[in-house]
Amino acid sequence: MTPYTAARPFLFSLPPETAHTLAYRGLRLAQRTRATDLLAERYTVRDPRLAVTCLGERFPNPLGVAAGFDKNAEVVTALSSLGFGHVEVGGVTAEAQEGNPRPRMFRLREDEAIINRMGFNNDGADRIGARLDRTDLPEVPLGINVGKSKSTPLERAEEDYRYTYDRVGEHADFVVVNVSSPNTPGLRTLQNREGLERILGALSDAGASPLLLKLSPDLRAKAIETALSVVSDLDLDGVIATNTTTERPESLQNVNRVEDGGLSGRPLETRATECVRFVAERTDVPVIGVGGVFTAEDAYRKIRAGASLVQTYTGLVYRGPSIAREINGGLLGLLDRDGFDSVEEAVGADLTK
Ligand SMILES: Cc1cc2nc3c(=O)[nH]c(=O)nc-3n(C[C@H](O)[C@H](O)[C@H](O)COP(=O)(O)O)c2cc1C
């Protein structure tokens, strides 16, 4: 039994947001006390076969932390010491926001899933920018996820994204535009051509690079194709597939399935992998695959479907701090089994294009 499997019944007896806050405090403490070196020794799998070069950066391994876990960019070093190859912080919005009233995060244990309607609770671009200014950032690449403040009207969304980028952008190794969260009213309507061109165009003009677009898994094929044509027209650098879904698969067991919000975790895995494949078949820019990654096999499926990198959030909640070690170690075995010399060689192995 790992320390996390021992502690999990306790953590899971708490409301999910309380458990998250506790884990977050633990990570902050580890960071302050420099326990991160010990953690890194315990959890990091170092092997050149895992390294991926894309977006102008060298990622030591393909697995990163998805947006939403470190909304305020407070525990980047601690997360990297758990063996993750990159960390995406945020969603950051121009204004500091409380988010939606609690409870707003629900565990669906039997389903290995979470439903959340956090609503972009975060310290806001000014404070997060100042925090990043004084933080000693780790060597792994840092992504910054940018969302829209709730009070900013949709017609002026681009000003909001631009404001945030101007405050935090210099610290980002890549910038992610999030118009795919289901928890800010109307946000997802900005995923049409006009909305995307306005927001992505404004950030691109401001110098955001590499610039990636994060997609909703609920977009139909035509809408994804439209989004990809904007990515190509504006010469953007990558796509993240996917955010959480508002769909509720029939298979869900837990009573919390009726809660409003975005569903993540195991029930999203197949749909997210399909989206990765759909995108990778139609574009040459790197794809980051996210949704239901719990194991090396899950990560490998997304890589073979065309993901250069993968991310996890819900997997970290259910599997705990050793998830990166398990996935990276497991990936090495899968590469060996299938005769690949590196992760990079396996990217897109299942694609027919
Ligand atoms: C509590 C919670 C908060 C999230 N916040 C954000 C966010 O601020 N921005 C964003 O782009 N995605 C956010 N996400 C979505 C994740 O980054 C990820 O795309 C999604 O959860 C699917 O991955 P998973 O199945 O590994 O959790 C959030 C997810 C959860 C569970």
CSV table of C-alpha atoms and ligand atoms in Angstrom, one decimal, residues 20 65-69 71 88-92 104-105 112 114-118 120-121 145-146 176-181 183 214-215 240-245 262-266 268-269 272 290-294 311-317, ligand 1:
chain,number,residue,atom,x,y,z
A,20,HIS,CA,-8.0,19.6,-2.8
A,65,VAL,CA,-0.6,18.7,-15.0
A,66,ALA,CA,-3.8,19.9,-16.7
A,67,ALA,CA,-5.2,23.4,-16.1
A,68,GLY,CA,-7.4,24.0,-13.0
A,69,PHE,CA,-5.3,22.1,-10.5
A,71,LYS,CA,-5.2,27.9,-10.6
A,88,GLU,CA,-0.3,24.3,-17.0
A,89,VAL,CA,-1.5,26.8,-14.4
A,90,GLY,CA,-4.7,28.8,-14.4
A,91,GLY,CA,-7.3,29.5,-15.7
A,92,VAL,CA,-6.3,33.0,-15.0
A,104,ARG,CA,-19.1,23.2,-6.8
A,105,MET,CA,-16.9,20.1,-7.1
A,112,GLU,CA,-13.6,7.6,-11.4
A,114,ILE,CA,-15.4,14.6,-11.1
A,115,ILE,CA,-18.1,17.1,-12.0
A,116,ASN,CA,-17.0,20.7,-11.4
A,117,ARG,CA,-18.6,24.1,-11.8
A,118,MET,CA,-15.8,26.1,-10.2
A,120,PHE,CA,-12.8,30.3,-12.8
A,121,ASN,CA,-12.1,31.0,-9.1
A,145,ASN,CA,-4.3,28.9,-19.3
A,146,VAL,CA,-6.3,32.1,-19.9
A,176,VAL,CA,-3.5,28.4,-23.8
A,177,VAL,CA,-6.8,30.1,-24.8
A,178,ASN,CA,-9.7,28.5,-22.9
A,179,VAL,CA,-13.0,29.2,-24.5
A,180,SER,CA,-14.2,25.7,-23.7
A,181,SER,CA,-15.0,25.8,-20.0
A,183,ASN,CA,-18.8,27.1,-16.3
A,214,LYS,CA,-8.1,24.3,-25.9
A,215,LEU,CA,-11.2,22.6,-27.3
A,240,ILE,CA,-5.4,20.9,-26.5
A,241,ALA,CA,-8.1,18.3,-26.7
A,242,THR,CA,-10.1,18.3,-24.4
A,243,ASN,CA,-11.8,20.3,-21.7
A,244,THR,CA,-14.6,18.8,-19.6
A,245,THR,CA,-17.9,17.6,-21.0
A,262,GLY,CA,-18.2,19.7,-16.5
A,263,LEU,CA,-17.5,16.0,-16.2
A,264,SER,CA,-13.9,14.8,-16.2
A,265,GLY,CA,-12.0,11.6,-15.7
A,266,ARG,CA,-12.6,8.0,-16.8
A,268,LEU,CA,-14.3,11.2,-20.8
A,269,GLU,CA,-11.3,9.1,-21.9
A,272,ALA,CA,-11.1,12.9,-25.6
A,290,VAL,CA,-6.2,15.4,-22.0
A,291,GLY,CA,-9.2,13.6,-20.5
A,292,GLY,CA,-9.4,10.5,-18.4
A,293,VAL,CA,-5.6,9.7,-18.3
A,294,PHE,CA,-5.1,7.5,-15.3
A,311,GLN,CA,-2.1,15.9,-19.3
A,312,THR,CA,-4.1,14.7,-16.3
A,313,TYR,CA,-6.1,16.3,-13.5
A,314,THR,CA,-8.7,13.8,-12.4
A,315,GLY,CA,-6.2,11.0,-12.5
A,316,LEU,CA,-4.0,12.9,-10.1
A,317,VAL,CA,-7.0,13.1,-7.6
B,1,LIG,C1,-11.9,21.1,-10.7
B,1,LIG,C2,-11.4,21.3,-12.1
B,1,LIG,C3,-11.1,22.6,-12.5
B,1,LIG,C4,-10.7,22.9,-13.9
B,1,LIG,N1,-10.3,24.1,-14.2
B,1,LIG,C5,-9.9,24.3,-15.5
B,1,LIG,C6,-9.5,25.6,-16.0
B,1,LIG,O1,-9.5,26.6,-15.2
B,1,LIG,N2,-9.2,25.8,-17.3
B,1,LIG,C7,-9.2,24.8,-18.2
B,1,LIG,O2,-8.9,24.9,-19.3
B,1,LIG,N3,-9.5,23.5,-17.8
B,1,LIG,C8,-9.9,23.3,-16.5
B,1,LIG,N4,-10.3,22.0,-16.1
B,1,LIG,C9,-10.3,20.9,-17.1
B,1,LIG,C10,-9.0,20.1,-17.1
B,1,LIG,O3,-7.8,20.9,-17.4
B,1,LIG,C11,-9.1,18.9,-18.1
B,1,LIG,O4,-9.2,19.5,-19.4
B,1,LIG,C12,-10.3,18.0,-17.8
B,1,LIG,O5,-10.5,17.9,-16.4
B,1,LIG,C13,-10.1,16.7,-18.4
B,1,LIG,O6,-9.0,16.0,-17.9
B,1,LIG,P1,-9.0,14.9,-16.7
B,1,LIG,O7,-10.0,13.9,-17.1
B,1,LIG,O8,-7.6,14.4,-16.6
B,1,LIG,O9,-9.5,15.6,-15.5
B,1,LIG,C14,-10.6,21.8,-14.8
B,1,LIG,C15,-11.0,20.5,-14.3
B,1,LIG,C16,-11.3,20.2,-13.0
B,1,LIG,C17,-11.7,18.8,-12.6
